[in-house]
Short mmCIF file of C-alpha atoms in Angstrom, two decimals:
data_model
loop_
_atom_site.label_atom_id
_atom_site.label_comp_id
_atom_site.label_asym_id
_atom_site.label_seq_id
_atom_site.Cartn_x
_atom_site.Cartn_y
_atom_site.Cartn_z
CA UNK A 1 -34.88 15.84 87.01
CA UNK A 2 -33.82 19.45 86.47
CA UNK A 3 -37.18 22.00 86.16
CA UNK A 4 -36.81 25.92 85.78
CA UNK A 5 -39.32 28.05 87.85
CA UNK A 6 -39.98 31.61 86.44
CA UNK A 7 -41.35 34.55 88.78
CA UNK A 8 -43.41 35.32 86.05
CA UNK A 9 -44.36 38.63 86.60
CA UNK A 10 -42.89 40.66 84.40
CA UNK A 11 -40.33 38.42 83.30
CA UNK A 12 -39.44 39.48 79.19
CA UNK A 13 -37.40 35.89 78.85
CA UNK A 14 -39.93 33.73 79.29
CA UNK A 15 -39.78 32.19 75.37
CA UNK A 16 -36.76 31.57 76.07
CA UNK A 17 -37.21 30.00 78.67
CA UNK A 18 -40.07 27.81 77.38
CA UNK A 19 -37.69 26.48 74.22
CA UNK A 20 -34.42 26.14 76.03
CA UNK A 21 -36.91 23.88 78.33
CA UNK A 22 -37.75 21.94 75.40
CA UNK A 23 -34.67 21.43 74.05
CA UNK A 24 -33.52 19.68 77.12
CA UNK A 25 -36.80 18.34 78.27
CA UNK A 26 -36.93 20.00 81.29
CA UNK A 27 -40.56 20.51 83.39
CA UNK A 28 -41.23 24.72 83.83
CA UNK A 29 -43.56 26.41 85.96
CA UNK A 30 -44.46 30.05 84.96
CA UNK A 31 -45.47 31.67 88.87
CA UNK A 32 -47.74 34.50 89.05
CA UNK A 33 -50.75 36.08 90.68
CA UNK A 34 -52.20 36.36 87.72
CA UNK A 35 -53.44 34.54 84.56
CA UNK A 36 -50.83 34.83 82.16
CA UNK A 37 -50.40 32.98 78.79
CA UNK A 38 -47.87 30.13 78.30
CA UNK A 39 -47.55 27.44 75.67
CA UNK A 40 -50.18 24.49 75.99
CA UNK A 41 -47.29 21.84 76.35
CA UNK A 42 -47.56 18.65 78.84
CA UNK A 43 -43.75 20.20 80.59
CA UNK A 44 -44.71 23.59 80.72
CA UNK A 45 -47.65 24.35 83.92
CA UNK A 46 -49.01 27.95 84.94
CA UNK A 47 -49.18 28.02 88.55
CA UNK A 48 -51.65 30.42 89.59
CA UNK A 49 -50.70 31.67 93.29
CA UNK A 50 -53.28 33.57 95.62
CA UNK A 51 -52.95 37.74 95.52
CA UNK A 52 -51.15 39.03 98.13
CA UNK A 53 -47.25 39.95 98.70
CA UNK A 54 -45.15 37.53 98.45
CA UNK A 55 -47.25 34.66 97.43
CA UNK A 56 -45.03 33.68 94.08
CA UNK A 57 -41.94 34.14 95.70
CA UNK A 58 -42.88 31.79 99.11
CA UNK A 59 -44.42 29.56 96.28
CA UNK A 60 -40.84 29.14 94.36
CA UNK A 61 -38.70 29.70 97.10
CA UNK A 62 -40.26 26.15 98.69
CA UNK A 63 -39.57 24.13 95.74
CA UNK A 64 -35.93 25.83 95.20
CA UNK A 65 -33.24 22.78 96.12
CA UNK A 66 -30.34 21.87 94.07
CA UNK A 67 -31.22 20.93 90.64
CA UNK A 68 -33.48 23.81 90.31
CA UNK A 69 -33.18 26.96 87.74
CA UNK A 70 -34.93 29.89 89.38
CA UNK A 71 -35.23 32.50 87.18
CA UNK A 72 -36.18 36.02 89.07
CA UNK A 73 -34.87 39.69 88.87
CA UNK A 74 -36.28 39.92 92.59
CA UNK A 75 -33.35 39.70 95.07
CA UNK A 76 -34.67 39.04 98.28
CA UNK A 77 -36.09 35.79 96.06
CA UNK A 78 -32.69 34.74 94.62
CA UNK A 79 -31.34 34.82 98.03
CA UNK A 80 -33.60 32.75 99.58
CA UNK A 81 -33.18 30.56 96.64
CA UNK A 82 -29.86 30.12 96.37
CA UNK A 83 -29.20 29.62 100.10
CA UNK A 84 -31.77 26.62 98.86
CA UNK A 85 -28.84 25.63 96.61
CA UNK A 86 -30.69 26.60 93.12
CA UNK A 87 -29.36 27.78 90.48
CA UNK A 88 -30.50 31.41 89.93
CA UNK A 89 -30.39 33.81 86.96
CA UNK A 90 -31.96 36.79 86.28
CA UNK A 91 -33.31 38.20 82.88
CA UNK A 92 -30.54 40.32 82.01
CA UNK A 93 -28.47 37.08 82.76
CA UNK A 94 -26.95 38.02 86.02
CA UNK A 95 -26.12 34.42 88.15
CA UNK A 96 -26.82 35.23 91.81
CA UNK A 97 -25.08 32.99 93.57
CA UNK A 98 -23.29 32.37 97.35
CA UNK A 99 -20.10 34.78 96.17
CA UNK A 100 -22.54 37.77 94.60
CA UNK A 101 -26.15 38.01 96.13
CA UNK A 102 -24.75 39.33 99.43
CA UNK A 103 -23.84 42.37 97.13
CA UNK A 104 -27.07 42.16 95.56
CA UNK A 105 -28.69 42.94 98.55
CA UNK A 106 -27.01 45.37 99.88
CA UNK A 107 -27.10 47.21 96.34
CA UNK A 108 -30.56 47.01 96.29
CA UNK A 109 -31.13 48.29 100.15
CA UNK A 110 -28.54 50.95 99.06
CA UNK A 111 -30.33 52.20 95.82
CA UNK A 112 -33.89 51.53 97.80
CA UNK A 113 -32.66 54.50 100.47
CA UNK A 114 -31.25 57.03 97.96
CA UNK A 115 -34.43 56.56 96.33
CA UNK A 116 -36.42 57.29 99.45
CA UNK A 117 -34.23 60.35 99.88
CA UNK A 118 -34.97 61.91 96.81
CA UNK A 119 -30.85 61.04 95.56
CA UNK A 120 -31.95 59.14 93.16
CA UNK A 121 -34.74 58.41 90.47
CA UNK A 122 -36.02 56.27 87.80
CA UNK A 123 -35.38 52.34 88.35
CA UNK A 124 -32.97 49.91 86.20
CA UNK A 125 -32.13 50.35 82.64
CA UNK A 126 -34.27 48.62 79.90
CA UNK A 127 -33.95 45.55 78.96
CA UNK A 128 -31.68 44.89 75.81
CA UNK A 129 -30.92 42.31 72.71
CA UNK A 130 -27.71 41.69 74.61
CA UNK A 131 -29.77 40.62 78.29
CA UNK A 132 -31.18 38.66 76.60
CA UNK A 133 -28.32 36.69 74.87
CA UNK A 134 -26.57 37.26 78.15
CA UNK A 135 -29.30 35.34 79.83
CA UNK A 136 -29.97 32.60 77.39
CA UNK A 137 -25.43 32.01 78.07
CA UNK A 138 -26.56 31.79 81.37
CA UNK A 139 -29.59 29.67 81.88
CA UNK A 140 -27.66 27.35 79.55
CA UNK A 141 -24.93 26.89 81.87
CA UNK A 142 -27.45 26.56 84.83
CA UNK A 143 -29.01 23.76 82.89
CA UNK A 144 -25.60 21.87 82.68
CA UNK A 145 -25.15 22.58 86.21
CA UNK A 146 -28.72 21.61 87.29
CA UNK A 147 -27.85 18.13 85.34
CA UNK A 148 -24.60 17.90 86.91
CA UNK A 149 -25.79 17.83 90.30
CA UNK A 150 -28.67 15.11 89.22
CA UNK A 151 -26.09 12.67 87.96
#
């Protein structure tokens, strides 16, 4: 069965998440170091990781396996979870996958030095009514995908 796991820190799609879930059924787990609120629903379960760096992403990036939705705006995370064969979106509705997270990566090393250096300030642009269409296209797709590969 297809589940979506959110790296729920700071994640602004999470509702959408939540009733895209229901409309298909599928199990979510909202990931954080924190308490945070979700819906009180038997397929939706807060997972509550210890503090510490990491600790979300190693949590998610163990269950990722094709099938799975990951959704995460932290690259590093994506990669490791679509080398697991996941499906991965991130809020704004970007799909990281085999042909674009090697970019990813790089552009975020890249913008990571020239922001070391001074070159550059200020991180990525706020989030918009059109991410988050853009990502409810997406995590629709991934959904078909994710059911695809069950059947």
């Amino acid at each position: 069965m297809p589940k979506i796991l959110i790296d729920a820190d700071a994640c602004p799609v999470k509702d959408e998440c939540y009733k895209v879930a229901a409309r298909h059924d599928l199990k979510v787990f909202v990931v954080a170091n924190r308490l945070l609120q979700a819906p009180r629903h038997p397929m939706i379960e807060r997972v509550l990781v210890p503090q510490g760096p990491d600790a979300a992403d190693d949590w998610i990036a163990e269950r990722a396996e094709p099938g799975t939705i990951v959704v995460t705006a932290d690259i590093p995370l994506a990669a490791r979870c679509v080398k697991a064969g996941a499906f991965v979106v991130a809020p704004n509705g970007k799909v990281f996958d085999d042909a674009s997270i090697g970019m990813a990566l790089a552009m975020r090393d890249l913008m990571e030095d020239l922001r070391a250096t001074g070159a550059v300030s200020g991180g990525p642009k706020g989030f918009s009514p059109r991410d988050r269409s853009a990502f409810l296209s997406a995590l629709e797709r991934g959904v078909q995908q994710a059911r695809r590969r069950q059947d």
